XYZ file of N, CA and C in Angstrom:
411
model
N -24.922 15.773 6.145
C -24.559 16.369 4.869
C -23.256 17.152 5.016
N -22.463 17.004 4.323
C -20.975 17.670 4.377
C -21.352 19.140 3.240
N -20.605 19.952 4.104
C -20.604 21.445 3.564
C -19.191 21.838 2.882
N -19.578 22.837 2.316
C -18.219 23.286 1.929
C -17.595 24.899 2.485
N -16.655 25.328 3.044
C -16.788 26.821 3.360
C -15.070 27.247 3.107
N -15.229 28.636 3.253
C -13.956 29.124 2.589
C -13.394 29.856 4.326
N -11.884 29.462 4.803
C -11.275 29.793 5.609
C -10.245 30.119 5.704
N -9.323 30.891 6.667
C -8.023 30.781 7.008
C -7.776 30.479 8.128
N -7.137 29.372 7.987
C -6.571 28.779 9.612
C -5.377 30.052 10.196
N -5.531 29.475 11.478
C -4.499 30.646 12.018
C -3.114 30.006 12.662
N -3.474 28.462 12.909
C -2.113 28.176 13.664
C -2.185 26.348 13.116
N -1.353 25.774 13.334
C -1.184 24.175 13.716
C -1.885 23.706 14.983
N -2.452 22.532 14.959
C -2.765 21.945 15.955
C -1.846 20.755 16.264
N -2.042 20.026 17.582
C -0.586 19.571 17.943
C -0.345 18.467 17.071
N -1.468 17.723 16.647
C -1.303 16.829 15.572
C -1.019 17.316 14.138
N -0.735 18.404 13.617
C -0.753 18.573 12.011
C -1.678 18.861 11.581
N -2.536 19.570 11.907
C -4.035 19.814 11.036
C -3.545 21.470 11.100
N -3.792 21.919 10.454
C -4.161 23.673 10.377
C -5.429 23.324 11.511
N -5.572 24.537 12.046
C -6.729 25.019 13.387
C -6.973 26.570 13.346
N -8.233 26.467 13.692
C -8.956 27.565 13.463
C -10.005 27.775 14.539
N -9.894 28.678 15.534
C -11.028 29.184 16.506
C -11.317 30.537 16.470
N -12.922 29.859 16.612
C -13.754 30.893 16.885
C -15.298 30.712 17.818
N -16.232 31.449 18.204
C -17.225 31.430 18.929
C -17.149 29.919 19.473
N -16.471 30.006 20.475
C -16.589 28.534 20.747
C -15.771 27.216 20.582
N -15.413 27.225 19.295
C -15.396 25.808 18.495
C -13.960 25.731 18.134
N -13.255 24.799 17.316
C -12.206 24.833 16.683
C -12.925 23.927 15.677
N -11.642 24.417 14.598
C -12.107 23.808 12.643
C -10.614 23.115 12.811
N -10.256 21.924 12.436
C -9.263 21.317 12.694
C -9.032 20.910 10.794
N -8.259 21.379 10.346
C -8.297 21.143 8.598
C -7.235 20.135 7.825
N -7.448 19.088 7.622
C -6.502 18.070 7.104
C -5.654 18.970 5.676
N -4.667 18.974 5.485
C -4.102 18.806 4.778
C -4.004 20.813 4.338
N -4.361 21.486 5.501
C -4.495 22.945 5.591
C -3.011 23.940 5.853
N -3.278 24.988 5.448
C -1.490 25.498 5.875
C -2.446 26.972 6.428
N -1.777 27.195 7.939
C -2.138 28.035 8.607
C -1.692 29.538 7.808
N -2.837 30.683 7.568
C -2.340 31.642 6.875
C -2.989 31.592 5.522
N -3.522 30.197 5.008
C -3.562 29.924 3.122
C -4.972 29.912 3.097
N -5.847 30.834 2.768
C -6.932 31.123 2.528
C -7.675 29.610 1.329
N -8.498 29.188 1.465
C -8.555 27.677 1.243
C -10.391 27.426 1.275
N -10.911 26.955 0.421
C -12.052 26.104 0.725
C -12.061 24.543 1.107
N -12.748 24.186 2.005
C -12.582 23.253 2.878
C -13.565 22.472 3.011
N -14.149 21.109 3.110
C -15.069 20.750 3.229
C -15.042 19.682 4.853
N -16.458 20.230 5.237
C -16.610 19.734 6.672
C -16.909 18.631 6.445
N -16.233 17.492 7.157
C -16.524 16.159 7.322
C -17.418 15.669 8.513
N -17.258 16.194 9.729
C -17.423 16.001 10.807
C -17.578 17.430 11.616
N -19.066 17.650 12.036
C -19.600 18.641 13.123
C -19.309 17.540 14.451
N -18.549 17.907 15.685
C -18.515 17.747 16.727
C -19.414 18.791 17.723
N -19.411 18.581 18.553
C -20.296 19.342 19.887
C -19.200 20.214 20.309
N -17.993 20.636 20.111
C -17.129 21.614 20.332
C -15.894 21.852 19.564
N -15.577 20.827 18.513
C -14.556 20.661 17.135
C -15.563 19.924 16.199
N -15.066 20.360 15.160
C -14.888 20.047 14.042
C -13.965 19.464 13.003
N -14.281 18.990 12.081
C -12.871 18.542 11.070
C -13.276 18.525 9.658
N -12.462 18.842 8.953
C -12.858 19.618 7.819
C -11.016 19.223 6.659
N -11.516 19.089 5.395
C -10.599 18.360 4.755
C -10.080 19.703 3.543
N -8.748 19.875 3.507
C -8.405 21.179 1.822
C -8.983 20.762 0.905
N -9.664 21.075 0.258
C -10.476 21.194 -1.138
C -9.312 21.914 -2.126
N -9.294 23.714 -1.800
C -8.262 24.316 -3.014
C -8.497 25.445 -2.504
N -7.226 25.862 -3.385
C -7.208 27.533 -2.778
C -6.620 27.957 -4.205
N -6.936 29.626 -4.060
C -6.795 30.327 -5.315
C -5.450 30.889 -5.212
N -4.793 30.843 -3.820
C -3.170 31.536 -4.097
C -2.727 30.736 -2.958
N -1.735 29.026 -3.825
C -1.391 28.119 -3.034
C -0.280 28.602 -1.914
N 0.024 28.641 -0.595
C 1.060 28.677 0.443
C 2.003 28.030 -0.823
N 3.507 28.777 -0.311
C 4.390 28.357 -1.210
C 5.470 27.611 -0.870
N 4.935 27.416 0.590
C 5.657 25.873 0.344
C 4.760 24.502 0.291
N 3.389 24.501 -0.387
C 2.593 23.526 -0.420
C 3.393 22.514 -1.687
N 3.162 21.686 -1.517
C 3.471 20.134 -2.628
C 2.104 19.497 -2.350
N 2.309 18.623 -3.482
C 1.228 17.150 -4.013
C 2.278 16.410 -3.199
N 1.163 15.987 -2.118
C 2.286 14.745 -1.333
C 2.596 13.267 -2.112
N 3.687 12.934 -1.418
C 4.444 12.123 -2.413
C 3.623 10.540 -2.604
N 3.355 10.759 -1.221
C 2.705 8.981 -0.678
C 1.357 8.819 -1.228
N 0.213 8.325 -2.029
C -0.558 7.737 -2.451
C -2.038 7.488 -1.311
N -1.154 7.268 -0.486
C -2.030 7.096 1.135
C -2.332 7.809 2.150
N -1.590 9.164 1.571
C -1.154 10.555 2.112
C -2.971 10.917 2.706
N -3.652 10.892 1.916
C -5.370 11.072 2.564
C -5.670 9.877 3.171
N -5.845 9.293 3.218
C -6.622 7.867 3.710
C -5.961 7.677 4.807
N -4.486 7.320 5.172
C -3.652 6.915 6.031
C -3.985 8.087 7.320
N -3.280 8.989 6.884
C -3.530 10.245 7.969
C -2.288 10.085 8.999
N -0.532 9.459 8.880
C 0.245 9.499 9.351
C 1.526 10.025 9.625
N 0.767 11.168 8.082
C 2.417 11.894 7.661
C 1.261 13.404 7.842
N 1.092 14.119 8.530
C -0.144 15.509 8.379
C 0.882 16.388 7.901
N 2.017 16.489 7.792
C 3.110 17.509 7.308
C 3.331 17.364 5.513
N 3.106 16.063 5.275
C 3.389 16.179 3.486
C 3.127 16.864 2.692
N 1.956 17.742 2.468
C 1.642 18.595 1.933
C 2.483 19.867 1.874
N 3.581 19.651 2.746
C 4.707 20.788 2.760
C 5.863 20.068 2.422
N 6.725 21.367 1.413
C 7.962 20.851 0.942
C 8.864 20.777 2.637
N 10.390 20.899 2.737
C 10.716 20.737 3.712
C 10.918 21.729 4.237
N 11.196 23.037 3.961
C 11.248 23.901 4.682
C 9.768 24.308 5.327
N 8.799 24.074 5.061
C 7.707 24.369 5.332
C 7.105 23.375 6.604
N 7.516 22.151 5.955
C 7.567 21.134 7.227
C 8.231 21.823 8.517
N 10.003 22.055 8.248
C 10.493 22.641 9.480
C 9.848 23.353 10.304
N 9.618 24.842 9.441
C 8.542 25.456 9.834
C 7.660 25.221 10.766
N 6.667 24.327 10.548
C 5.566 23.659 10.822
C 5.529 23.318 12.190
N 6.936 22.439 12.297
C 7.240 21.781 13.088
C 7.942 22.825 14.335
N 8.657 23.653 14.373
C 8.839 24.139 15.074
C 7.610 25.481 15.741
N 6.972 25.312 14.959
C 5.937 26.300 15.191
C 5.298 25.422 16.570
N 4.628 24.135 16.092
C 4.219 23.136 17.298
C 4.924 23.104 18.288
N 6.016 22.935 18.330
C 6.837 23.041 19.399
C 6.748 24.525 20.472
N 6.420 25.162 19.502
C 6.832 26.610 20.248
C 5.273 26.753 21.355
N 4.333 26.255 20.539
C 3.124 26.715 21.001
C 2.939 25.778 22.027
N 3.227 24.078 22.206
C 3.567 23.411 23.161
C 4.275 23.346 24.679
N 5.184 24.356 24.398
C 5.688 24.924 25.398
C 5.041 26.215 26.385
N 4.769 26.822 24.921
C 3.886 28.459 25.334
C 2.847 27.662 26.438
N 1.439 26.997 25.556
C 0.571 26.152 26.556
C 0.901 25.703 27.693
N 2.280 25.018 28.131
C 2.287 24.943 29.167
C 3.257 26.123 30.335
N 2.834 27.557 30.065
C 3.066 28.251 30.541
C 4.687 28.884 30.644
N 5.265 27.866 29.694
C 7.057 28.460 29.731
C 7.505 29.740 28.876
N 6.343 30.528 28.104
C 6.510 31.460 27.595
C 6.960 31.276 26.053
N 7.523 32.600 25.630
C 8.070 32.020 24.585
C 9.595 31.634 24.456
N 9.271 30.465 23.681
C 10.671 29.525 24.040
C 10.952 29.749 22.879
N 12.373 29.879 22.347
C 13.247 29.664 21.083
C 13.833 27.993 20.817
N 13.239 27.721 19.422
C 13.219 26.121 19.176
C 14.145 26.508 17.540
N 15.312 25.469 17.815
C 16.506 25.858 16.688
C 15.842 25.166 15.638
N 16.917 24.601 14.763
C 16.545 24.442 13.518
C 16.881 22.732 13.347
N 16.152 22.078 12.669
C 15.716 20.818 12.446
C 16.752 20.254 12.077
N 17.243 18.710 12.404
C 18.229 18.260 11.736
C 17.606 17.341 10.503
N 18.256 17.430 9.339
C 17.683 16.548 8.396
C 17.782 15.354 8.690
N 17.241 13.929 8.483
C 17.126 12.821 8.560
C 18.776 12.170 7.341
N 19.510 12.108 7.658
C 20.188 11.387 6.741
C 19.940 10.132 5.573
N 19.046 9.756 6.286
C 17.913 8.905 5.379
C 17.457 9.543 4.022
N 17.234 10.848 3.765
C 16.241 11.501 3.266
C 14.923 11.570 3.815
N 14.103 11.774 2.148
C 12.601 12.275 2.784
C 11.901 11.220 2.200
N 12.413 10.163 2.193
C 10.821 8.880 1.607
C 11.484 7.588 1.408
N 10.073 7.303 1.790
C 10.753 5.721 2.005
C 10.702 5.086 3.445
N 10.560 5.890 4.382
C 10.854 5.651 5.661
C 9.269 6.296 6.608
N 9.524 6.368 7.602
C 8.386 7.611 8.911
C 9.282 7.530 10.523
N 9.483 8.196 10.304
C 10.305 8.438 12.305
C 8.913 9.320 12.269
N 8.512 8.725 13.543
C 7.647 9.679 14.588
C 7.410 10.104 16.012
N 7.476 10.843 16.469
C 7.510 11.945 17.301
C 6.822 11.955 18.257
N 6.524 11.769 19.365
C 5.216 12.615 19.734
C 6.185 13.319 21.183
N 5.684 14.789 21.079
C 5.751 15.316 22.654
C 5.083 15.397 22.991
N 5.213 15.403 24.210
C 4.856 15.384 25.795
C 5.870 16.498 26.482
N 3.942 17.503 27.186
C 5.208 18.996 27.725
C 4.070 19.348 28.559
N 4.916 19.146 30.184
C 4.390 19.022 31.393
C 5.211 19.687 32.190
N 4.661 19.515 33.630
C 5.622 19.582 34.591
C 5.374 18.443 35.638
N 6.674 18.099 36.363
C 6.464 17.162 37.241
C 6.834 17.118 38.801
N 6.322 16.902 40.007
C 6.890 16.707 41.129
C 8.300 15.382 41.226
N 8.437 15.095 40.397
C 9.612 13.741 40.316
C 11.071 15.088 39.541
N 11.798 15.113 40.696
C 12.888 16.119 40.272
C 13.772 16.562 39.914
């Protein structure tokens, strides 16, 4: 049975979900903005995560948008749309920062995003880091 509960995420997870820990567990929230007080409905109880989808909130994050793409829920390939672009940036450098932090480099300063000359639709460049260390030197 899927529940419904009212939260505030506290950070990004490395994939784009708003994340939320506590006793234990993490709440991993599709389409969530870390900070935006939000009811949420649980899709999925895991044995140590969870995942849980935005329902609505009574005082929207202000850089939230109605994502543009149609497939934006179902697909699950763009987790940033729900933010205009500065919010994306945001977003995005926030991951970065905490990516680095995790792997023990402290806090790192991550500049500012270059826009896609492309624009914002129509297209998907995607990303993934990887943040390690290695004996190869």
């Amino acid at each position: 049975m899927q529940r419904e509960v009212v939260v505030t995420p506290k950070s990004w997870s490395p994939r784009g979900e708003a994340a939320l820990q506590g006793q234990g567990r993490q709440l991993l929230i599709w389409s969530g903005i870390p900070g935006e007080t939000a009811r949420v409905r649980i899709v999925h109880e895991g044995e140590h995560q969870d995942y849980a989808v935005f329902r609505d909130t009574r005082r929207p994050d202000p850089h939230r948008i109605a994502p543009v793409c149609d497939r934006y829920h179902t697909c699950g390939g763009c987790p940033l749309m729900h933010l205009d672009e500065g919010g994306q940036a945001y977003a995005r450098r926030q991951m970065v920062q905490a990516a680095l932090h995790d792997e023990g480099l402290g806090e790192v300063p991550v500049g500012n995003l270059v826009a896609s000359p492309d624009g914002r639709q129509d297209f998907r460049h995607v990303l993934k880091l990887g943040v390690g260390f290695s004996d190869m030197g």
